[in-house]
Amino acid sequence: MNGRLLSISSVLMFLILASTAASAAQCTKIGSGSEPAIDANNIVWVSGGAVHVFDLASKKDATINSSAASHPAISGSILVWHDESTGVPRLTLYDHESRARSYITKGVDHDSVPAISGSRIVWSANSCVYMYDVSTSTQTGIAAGNNPDIYGSKISYEYASAKNTSQIYVYDLTTKKSIDVSQYGDNMFSHIYGDKVIWSDFYTRLGNIRMYDLATRQQTEVTTGDDMTGYDTGGSTDIHGNNIVYLKHNDLADMDSGDVYLYDIATGKSIQLSSGNTAQTPVISDNIVVWSDCGSIYVTFLTGVHA
């Protein structure tokens, strides 16, 4: 009888381990630093004030000299980052192919964090959203607001009037009009890809992630919670295609760190990609997820991993 129980227990343990192995994501350290960004096979991050560009195909890491770089972003061969190497805040533009470097100094402050899509760069300064088009070398004021993101001809950002909590807006460069996609809550930190906009709602729960579909005009709760089980998804987020990555943390005093989760928009399900509650700033491009953890940069491929 004991032998039979042992055999059953062994089978159950094997099935549990097999299931865990099938759903777990394998991650690889590719460098040291923080604040990663990714576009296709190129991953960028900062370390010691310098910018690193890592090519996943060749496994080569190139360093771009700077003494005070932060918040890098990349689209194709164009990199942009916040730079205070001169003591004055500016945005540095760098073409990774030609190695040409230039700067944006107008309308930039200490909190300006750039985002890029194609040749268009957006950021905010003094509660105003700006856009710079590299192809035409022109800068435009877009709207009052903060923390913008861009995809194609659409810019998402947050804006709070004197009477209302912060809402998420999407500005269309073609129509030159903005629409409120959040409509209620205390909403911040939007990201946009295609017709999908995501953000964190801090109104009743700390970091309930919501999503709005510009095509269907439908809003979805990506993560849920309440006073007993919530308050845990207010960290960094990113979106690409059908996938959303986000941080889930267990320490309200440190919302910048947590475990990385992947949410599948089609199935409405999430899967955990990292453990230890020390990951930061996850980003995604196609089937590649990158994050920083205790001063290291990790990458995982989503092939075979399903939420």
Short mmCIF file of N, CA, C and O in Angstrom, two decimals, residues 105-209:
data_model
loop_
_atom_site.label_atom_id
_atom_site.label_comp_id
_atom_site.label_asym_id
_atom_site.label_seq_id
_atom_site.Cartn_x
_atom_site.Cartn_y
_atom_site.Cartn_z
N THR A 105 16.91 70.54 -27.50
CA THR A 105 17.08 71.32 -26.27
C THR A 105 15.85 72.16 -25.92
O THR A 105 15.63 72.50 -24.77
N LYS A 106 15.05 72.47 -26.92
CA LYS A 106 13.87 73.30 -26.69
C LYS A 106 12.74 72.47 -26.09
O LYS A 106 12.40 71.40 -26.60
N GLY A 107 12.13 73.00 -25.02
CA GLY A 107 11.00 72.31 -24.41
C GLY A 107 11.37 71.02 -23.74
O GLY A 107 10.59 70.06 -23.74
N VAL A 108 12.55 70.94 -23.14
CA VAL A 108 13.00 69.74 -22.43
C VAL A 108 13.30 70.12 -20.99
O VAL A 108 13.94 71.15 -20.73
N ASP A 109 12.84 69.31 -20.03
CA ASP A 109 13.16 69.57 -18.62
C ASP A 109 13.73 68.31 -17.98
O ASP A 109 13.98 67.31 -18.66
N HIS A 110 13.95 68.35 -16.66
CA HIS A 110 14.61 67.24 -15.97
C HIS A 110 13.77 65.96 -15.97
O HIS A 110 14.31 64.87 -15.74
N ASP A 111 12.46 66.07 -16.22
CA ASP A 111 11.58 64.90 -16.18
C ASP A 111 11.20 64.41 -17.57
O ASP A 111 10.34 63.53 -17.69
N SER A 112 11.80 64.95 -18.61
CA SER A 112 11.43 64.56 -19.97
C SER A 112 11.91 63.14 -20.29
O SER A 112 13.10 62.86 -20.25
N VAL A 113 10.96 62.26 -20.58
CA VAL A 113 11.26 60.87 -20.94
C VAL A 113 10.78 60.64 -22.37
O VAL A 113 9.57 60.71 -22.64
N PRO A 114 11.67 60.36 -23.31
CA PRO A 114 11.26 60.24 -24.72
C PRO A 114 10.67 58.88 -25.06
O PRO A 114 10.99 57.86 -24.45
N ALA A 115 9.79 58.89 -26.07
CA ALA A 115 9.29 57.68 -26.71
C ALA A 115 9.40 57.91 -28.21
O ALA A 115 9.32 59.05 -28.68
N ILE A 116 9.55 56.84 -28.99
CA ILE A 116 9.79 57.00 -30.42
C ILE A 116 9.04 55.95 -31.22
O ILE A 116 8.87 54.80 -30.79
N SER A 117 8.56 56.37 -32.39
CA SER A 117 7.95 55.46 -33.36
C SER A 117 8.32 55.96 -34.74
O SER A 117 7.96 57.09 -35.12
N GLY A 118 9.09 55.17 -35.48
CA GLY A 118 9.57 55.63 -36.78
C GLY A 118 10.50 56.81 -36.61
O GLY A 118 11.49 56.74 -35.88
N SER A 119 10.18 57.92 -37.26
CA SER A 119 11.01 59.13 -37.16
C SER A 119 10.45 60.14 -36.17
O SER A 119 10.99 61.24 -36.03
N ARG A 120 9.36 59.76 -35.47
CA ARG A 120 8.70 60.70 -34.56
C ARG A 120 9.03 60.40 -33.10
O ARG A 120 8.92 59.26 -32.65
N ILE A 121 9.41 61.46 -32.39
CA ILE A 121 9.76 61.35 -30.97
C ILE A 121 8.81 62.23 -30.17
O ILE A 121 8.52 63.38 -30.55
N VAL A 122 8.32 61.71 -29.04
CA VAL A 122 7.45 62.50 -28.16
C VAL A 122 8.03 62.50 -26.75
O VAL A 122 8.74 61.58 -26.36
N TRP A 123 7.70 63.53 -25.99
CA TRP A 123 8.10 63.65 -24.59
C TRP A 123 7.25 64.75 -23.97
O TRP A 123 6.48 65.43 -24.67
N SER A 124 7.36 64.95 -22.68
CA SER A 124 6.66 66.05 -22.02
C SER A 124 7.64 66.87 -21.20
O SER A 124 8.66 66.37 -20.72
N ALA A 125 7.32 68.15 -21.07
CA ALA A 125 8.10 69.08 -20.25
C ALA A 125 7.16 70.16 -19.74
O ALA A 125 6.36 70.70 -20.52
N ASN A 126 7.23 70.43 -18.44
CA ASN A 126 6.38 71.46 -17.84
C ASN A 126 4.91 71.24 -18.19
O ASN A 126 4.18 72.18 -18.53
N SER A 127 4.49 69.95 -18.12
CA SER A 127 3.09 69.55 -18.36
C SER A 127 2.60 69.87 -19.77
O SER A 127 1.40 70.13 -19.97
N CYS A 128 3.50 69.83 -20.73
CA CYS A 128 3.13 69.98 -22.14
C CYS A 128 3.77 68.84 -22.93
O CYS A 128 4.91 68.46 -22.67
N VAL A 129 3.03 68.31 -23.91
CA VAL A 129 3.52 67.23 -24.75
C VAL A 129 4.08 67.81 -26.05
O VAL A 129 3.45 68.65 -26.69
N TYR A 130 5.28 67.34 -26.42
CA TYR A 130 5.93 67.80 -27.64
C TYR A 130 6.23 66.62 -28.56
O TYR A 130 6.38 65.49 -28.10
N MET A 131 6.37 66.93 -29.85
CA MET A 131 6.79 65.93 -30.82
C MET A 131 7.88 66.52 -31.72
O MET A 131 7.80 67.68 -32.12
N TYR A 132 8.89 65.70 -32.01
CA TYR A 132 9.94 66.09 -32.95
C TYR A 132 10.01 65.05 -34.05
O TYR A 132 10.08 63.85 -33.77
N ASP A 133 9.96 65.52 -35.30
CA ASP A 133 10.05 64.62 -36.45
C ASP A 133 11.47 64.68 -37.00
O ASP A 133 11.90 65.72 -37.53
N VAL A 134 12.19 63.58 -36.87
CA VAL A 134 13.58 63.53 -37.31
C VAL A 134 13.68 63.74 -38.82
O VAL A 134 14.62 64.37 -39.32
N SER A 135 12.71 63.25 -39.57
CA SER A 135 12.77 63.33 -41.03
C SER A 135 12.63 64.75 -41.55
O SER A 135 13.13 65.08 -42.64
N THR A 136 11.95 65.61 -40.78
CA THR A 136 11.75 67.00 -41.22
C THR A 136 12.46 68.00 -40.31
O THR A 136 12.42 69.20 -40.58
N SER A 137 13.06 67.51 -39.21
CA SER A 137 13.74 68.37 -38.23
C SER A 137 12.81 69.45 -37.69
O SER A 137 13.20 70.59 -37.47
N THR A 138 11.55 69.08 -37.46
CA THR A 138 10.58 70.05 -36.94
C THR A 138 10.04 69.59 -35.59
O THR A 138 9.83 68.39 -35.35
N GLN A 139 9.80 70.56 -34.71
CA GLN A 139 9.25 70.30 -33.38
C GLN A 139 7.89 70.95 -33.26
O GLN A 139 7.68 72.08 -33.71
N THR A 140 6.94 70.21 -32.65
CA THR A 140 5.57 70.68 -32.55
C THR A 140 5.05 70.49 -31.14
O THR A 140 5.30 69.46 -30.51
N GLY A 141 4.31 71.47 -30.63
CA GLY A 141 3.59 71.31 -29.38
C GLY A 141 2.28 70.58 -29.65
O GLY A 141 1.52 70.96 -30.56
N ILE A 142 2.01 69.52 -28.90
CA ILE A 142 0.84 68.68 -29.18
C ILE A 142 -0.35 69.04 -28.29
O ILE A 142 -1.44 69.32 -28.78
N ALA A 143 -0.14 69.03 -26.98
CA ALA A 143 -1.25 69.26 -26.06
C ALA A 143 -0.71 69.44 -24.65
O ALA A 143 0.46 69.15 -24.37
N ALA A 144 -1.55 69.91 -23.76
CA ALA A 144 -1.20 69.93 -22.34
C ALA A 144 -1.30 68.51 -21.81
O ALA A 144 -2.29 67.81 -22.06
N GLY A 145 -0.26 68.05 -21.11
CA GLY A 145 -0.29 66.69 -20.60
C GLY A 145 1.10 66.21 -20.23
O GLY A 145 2.08 66.95 -20.28
N ASN A 146 1.18 64.92 -19.85
CA ASN A 146 2.43 64.32 -19.39
C ASN A 146 2.54 62.87 -19.87
O ASN A 146 1.56 62.25 -20.27
N ASN A 147 3.77 62.35 -19.80
CA ASN A 147 4.08 60.94 -20.03
C ASN A 147 3.50 60.39 -21.34
O ASN A 147 2.75 59.42 -21.34
N PRO A 148 3.86 60.98 -22.48
CA PRO A 148 3.29 60.51 -23.75
C PRO A 148 3.98 59.25 -24.26
O PRO A 148 5.12 58.94 -23.92
N ASP A 149 3.26 58.54 -25.12
CA ASP A 149 3.80 57.44 -25.90
C ASP A 149 3.28 57.61 -27.32
O ASP A 149 2.29 58.33 -27.55
N ILE A 150 3.92 56.97 -28.29
CA ILE A 150 3.52 57.16 -29.68
C ILE A 150 3.60 55.85 -30.44
O ILE A 150 4.48 55.02 -30.21
N TYR A 151 2.65 55.68 -31.35
CA TYR A 151 2.70 54.59 -32.32
C TYR A 151 2.11 55.13 -33.62
O TYR A 151 0.94 55.54 -33.67
N GLY A 152 2.92 55.15 -34.68
CA GLY A 152 2.43 55.66 -35.96
C GLY A 152 2.00 57.11 -35.86
O GLY A 152 2.78 57.98 -35.46
N SER A 153 0.74 57.38 -36.16
CA SER A 153 0.22 58.75 -36.15
C SER A 153 -0.58 59.07 -34.90
O SER A 153 -1.26 60.09 -34.84
N LYS A 154 -0.50 58.20 -33.89
CA LYS A 154 -1.29 58.42 -32.68
C LYS A 154 -0.40 58.54 -31.44
O LYS A 154 0.55 57.77 -31.27
N ILE A 155 -0.74 59.50 -30.59
CA ILE A 155 0.01 59.78 -29.37
C ILE A 155 -0.92 59.64 -28.17
O ILE A 155 -1.99 60.26 -28.13
N SER A 156 -0.53 58.84 -27.20
CA SER A 156 -1.30 58.73 -25.96
C SER A 156 -0.58 59.53 -24.87
O SER A 156 0.65 59.63 -24.87
N TYR A 157 -1.35 60.10 -23.96
CA TYR A 157 -0.77 60.88 -22.87
C TYR A 157 -1.81 61.05 -21.76
O TYR A 157 -2.99 60.71 -21.95
N GLU A 158 -1.38 61.55 -20.62
CA GLU A 158 -2.29 61.78 -19.51
C GLU A 158 -2.45 63.28 -19.28
O GLU A 158 -1.52 64.06 -19.48
N TYR A 159 -3.65 63.66 -18.86
CA TYR A 159 -3.92 65.07 -18.56
C TYR A 159 -4.94 65.15 -17.45
O TYR A 159 -5.95 64.44 -17.46
N ALA A 160 -4.69 66.02 -16.47
CA ALA A 160 -5.62 66.23 -15.36
C ALA A 160 -5.98 67.71 -15.29
O ALA A 160 -5.09 68.57 -15.17
N SER A 161 -7.26 68.01 -15.39
CA SER A 161 -7.70 69.40 -15.22
C SER A 161 -7.74 69.73 -13.73
O SER A 161 -7.55 68.86 -12.87
N ALA A 162 -7.99 70.96 -13.42
CA ALA A 162 -8.00 71.39 -12.02
C ALA A 162 -9.13 70.74 -11.23
O ALA A 162 -9.06 70.59 -10.01
N LYS A 163 -10.18 70.31 -11.91
CA LYS A 163 -11.36 69.77 -11.24
C LYS A 163 -11.45 68.25 -11.30
O LYS A 163 -12.24 67.65 -10.59
N ASN A 164 -10.64 67.61 -12.15
CA ASN A 164 -10.79 66.17 -12.37
C ASN A 164 -9.48 65.42 -12.15
O ASN A 164 -8.40 66.00 -12.15
N THR A 165 -9.60 64.11 -11.94
CA THR A 165 -8.43 63.25 -11.85
C THR A 165 -7.83 63.05 -13.24
O THR A 165 -8.44 63.38 -14.26
N SER A 166 -6.64 62.50 -13.28
CA SER A 166 -5.92 62.33 -14.53
C SER A 166 -6.63 61.34 -15.45
O SER A 166 -7.04 60.26 -15.02
N GLN A 167 -6.74 61.72 -16.72
CA GLN A 167 -7.36 60.86 -17.73
C GLN A 167 -6.38 60.61 -18.88
O GLN A 167 -5.43 61.37 -19.08
N ILE A 168 -6.63 59.54 -19.63
CA ILE A 168 -5.78 59.19 -20.77
C ILE A 168 -6.42 59.67 -22.06
O ILE A 168 -7.59 59.37 -22.34
N TYR A 169 -5.64 60.39 -22.85
CA TYR A 169 -6.11 60.90 -24.12
C TYR A 169 -5.25 60.32 -25.25
O TYR A 169 -4.09 59.97 -25.05
N VAL A 170 -5.85 60.25 -26.44
CA VAL A 170 -5.13 59.85 -27.65
C VAL A 170 -5.30 60.96 -28.68
O VAL A 170 -6.43 61.33 -29.03
N TYR A 171 -4.16 61.47 -29.14
CA TYR A 171 -4.15 62.54 -30.14
C TYR A 171 -3.82 61.94 -31.50
O TYR A 171 -2.84 61.20 -31.64
N ASP A 172 -4.63 62.26 -32.49
CA ASP A 172 -4.44 61.77 -33.85
C ASP A 172 -3.75 62.86 -34.67
O ASP A 172 -4.30 63.96 -34.86
N LEU A 173 -2.53 62.58 -35.16
CA LEU A 173 -1.78 63.56 -35.92
C LEU A 173 -2.45 63.90 -37.25
O LEU A 173 -2.22 64.97 -37.81
N THR A 174 -3.29 62.99 -37.75
CA THR A 174 -3.96 63.23 -39.02
C THR A 174 -5.13 64.18 -38.86
O THR A 174 -5.27 65.16 -39.60
N THR A 175 -5.98 63.92 -37.85
CA THR A 175 -7.16 64.77 -37.63
C THR A 175 -6.88 65.94 -36.71
O THR A 175 -7.68 66.87 -36.62
N LYS A 176 -5.74 65.87 -35.99
CA LYS A 176 -5.36 66.90 -35.01
C LYS A 176 -6.41 67.04 -33.90
O LYS A 176 -6.67 68.14 -33.39
N LYS A 177 -6.98 65.91 -33.53
CA LYS A 177 -7.98 65.90 -32.46
C LYS A 177 -7.60 64.87 -31.39
O LYS A 177 -6.98 63.85 -31.70
N SER A 178 -8.01 65.15 -30.14
CA SER A 178 -7.77 64.23 -29.02
C SER A 178 -9.09 63.66 -28.53
O SER A 178 -10.13 64.34 -28.57
N ILE A 179 -9.06 62.41 -28.08
CA ILE A 179 -10.23 61.81 -27.45
C ILE A 179 -9.83 61.24 -26.09
O ILE A 179 -8.70 60.80 -25.89
N ASP A 180 -10.76 61.29 -25.14
CA ASP A 180 -10.55 60.72 -23.82
C ASP A 180 -10.91 59.25 -23.88
O ASP A 180 -12.07 58.89 -24.08
N VAL A 181 -9.92 58.35 -23.72
CA VAL A 181 -10.18 56.91 -23.82
C VAL A 181 -10.39 56.26 -22.46
O VAL A 181 -10.83 55.11 -22.39
N SER A 182 -10.06 56.97 -21.38
CA SER A 182 -10.21 56.36 -20.05
C SER A 182 -11.55 56.73 -19.41
O SER A 182 -12.21 55.89 -18.82
N GLN A 183 -11.94 57.99 -19.49
CA GLN A 183 -13.27 58.49 -19.15
C GLN A 183 -13.58 58.51 -17.66
O GLN A 183 -14.47 59.25 -17.23
N TYR A 184 -12.91 57.72 -16.84
CA TYR A 184 -13.08 57.78 -15.39
C TYR A 184 -11.86 57.16 -14.74
O TYR A 184 -11.03 56.53 -15.39
N GLY A 185 -11.71 57.37 -13.43
CA GLY A 185 -10.57 56.83 -12.70
C GLY A 185 -9.46 57.86 -12.56
O GLY A 185 -9.58 59.02 -12.95
N ASP A 186 -8.35 57.43 -11.98
CA ASP A 186 -7.15 58.26 -11.81
C ASP A 186 -6.04 57.56 -12.60
O ASP A 186 -5.37 56.67 -12.10
N ASN A 187 -5.86 57.96 -13.85
CA ASN A 187 -5.14 57.16 -14.84
C ASN A 187 -3.80 57.78 -15.22
O ASN A 187 -3.69 58.99 -15.44
N MET A 188 -2.77 56.90 -15.33
CA MET A 188 -1.43 57.37 -15.63
C MET A 188 -0.66 56.32 -16.45
O MET A 188 -1.08 55.18 -16.55
N PHE A 189 0.48 56.76 -17.00
CA PHE A 189 1.49 55.88 -17.61
C PHE A 189 0.92 55.05 -18.76
O PHE A 189 0.95 53.82 -18.75
N SER A 190 0.43 55.72 -19.79
CA SER A 190 -0.15 55.02 -20.93
C SER A 190 0.92 54.52 -21.89
O SER A 190 2.03 55.06 -21.97
N HIS A 191 0.57 53.46 -22.63
CA HIS A 191 1.36 52.95 -23.74
C HIS A 191 0.41 52.62 -24.88
O HIS A 191 -0.73 52.19 -24.64
N ILE A 192 0.87 52.79 -26.10
CA ILE A 192 0.00 52.56 -27.25
C ILE A 192 0.71 51.71 -28.28
O ILE A 192 1.91 51.86 -28.52
N TYR A 193 -0.05 50.79 -28.88
CA TYR A 193 0.44 49.98 -29.99
C TYR A 193 -0.75 49.62 -30.86
O TYR A 193 -1.74 49.05 -30.38
N GLY A 194 -0.68 49.95 -32.15
CA GLY A 194 -1.81 49.68 -33.03
C GLY A 194 -3.04 50.42 -32.55
O GLY A 194 -3.00 51.63 -32.31
N ASP A 195 -4.15 49.70 -32.39
CA ASP A 195 -5.39 50.29 -31.91
C ASP A 195 -5.56 50.15 -30.40
O ASP A 195 -6.60 50.54 -29.86
N LYS A 196 -4.56 49.59 -29.71
CA LYS A 196 -4.70 49.31 -28.28
C LYS A 196 -3.92 50.33 -27.44
O LYS A 196 -2.77 50.65 -27.72
N VAL A 197 -4.59 50.84 -26.40
CA VAL A 197 -3.96 51.75 -25.43
C VAL A 197 -4.10 51.12 -24.05
O VAL A 197 -5.20 50.67 -23.68
N ILE A 198 -3.01 51.07 -23.28
CA ILE A 198 -3.07 50.56 -21.91
C ILE A 198 -2.59 51.64 -20.96
O ILE A 198 -1.85 52.54 -21.34
N TRP A 199 -3.02 51.53 -19.70
CA TRP A 199 -2.59 52.46 -18.66
C TRP A 199 -2.90 51.86 -17.29
O TRP A 199 -3.56 50.82 -17.19
N SER A 200 -2.43 52.52 -16.24
CA SER A 200 -2.72 52.09 -14.86
C SER A 200 -3.72 53.04 -14.23
O SER A 200 -3.55 54.26 -14.29
N ASP A 201 -4.76 52.49 -13.62
CA ASP A 201 -5.80 53.26 -12.94
C ASP A 201 -5.58 53.17 -11.44
O ASP A 201 -5.64 52.10 -10.86
N PHE A 202 -5.33 54.31 -10.80
CA PHE A 202 -5.04 54.35 -9.37
C PHE A 202 -6.22 54.88 -8.55
O PHE A 202 -6.05 55.27 -7.40
N TYR A 203 -7.41 54.89 -9.11
CA TYR A 203 -8.55 55.52 -8.43
C TYR A 203 -9.03 54.72 -7.22
O TYR A 203 -9.13 55.23 -6.13
N THR A 204 -9.36 53.46 -7.41
CA THR A 204 -9.83 52.63 -6.30
C THR A 204 -8.86 51.52 -5.94
O THR A 204 -8.93 50.94 -4.89
N ARG A 205 -7.95 51.21 -6.85
CA ARG A 205 -6.95 50.18 -6.59
C ARG A 205 -5.62 50.70 -7.08
O ARG A 205 -5.56 51.45 -8.04
N LEU A 206 -4.58 50.30 -6.45
CA LEU A 206 -3.27 50.81 -6.82
C LEU A 206 -2.71 50.02 -8.00
O LEU A 206 -2.10 48.97 -7.84
N GLY A 207 -2.96 50.53 -9.19
CA GLY A 207 -2.37 49.91 -10.36
C GLY A 207 -3.23 48.88 -11.06
O GLY A 207 -2.74 47.86 -11.51
N ASN A 208 -4.53 49.13 -11.16
CA ASN A 208 -5.40 48.28 -11.97
C ASN A 208 -5.19 48.64 -13.44
O ASN A 208 -5.46 49.76 -13.85
N ILE A 209 -4.67 47.71 -14.23
CA ILE A 209 -4.34 48.01 -15.63
C ILE A 209 -5.59 47.90 -16.50
O ILE A 209 -6.32 46.90 -16.44
#
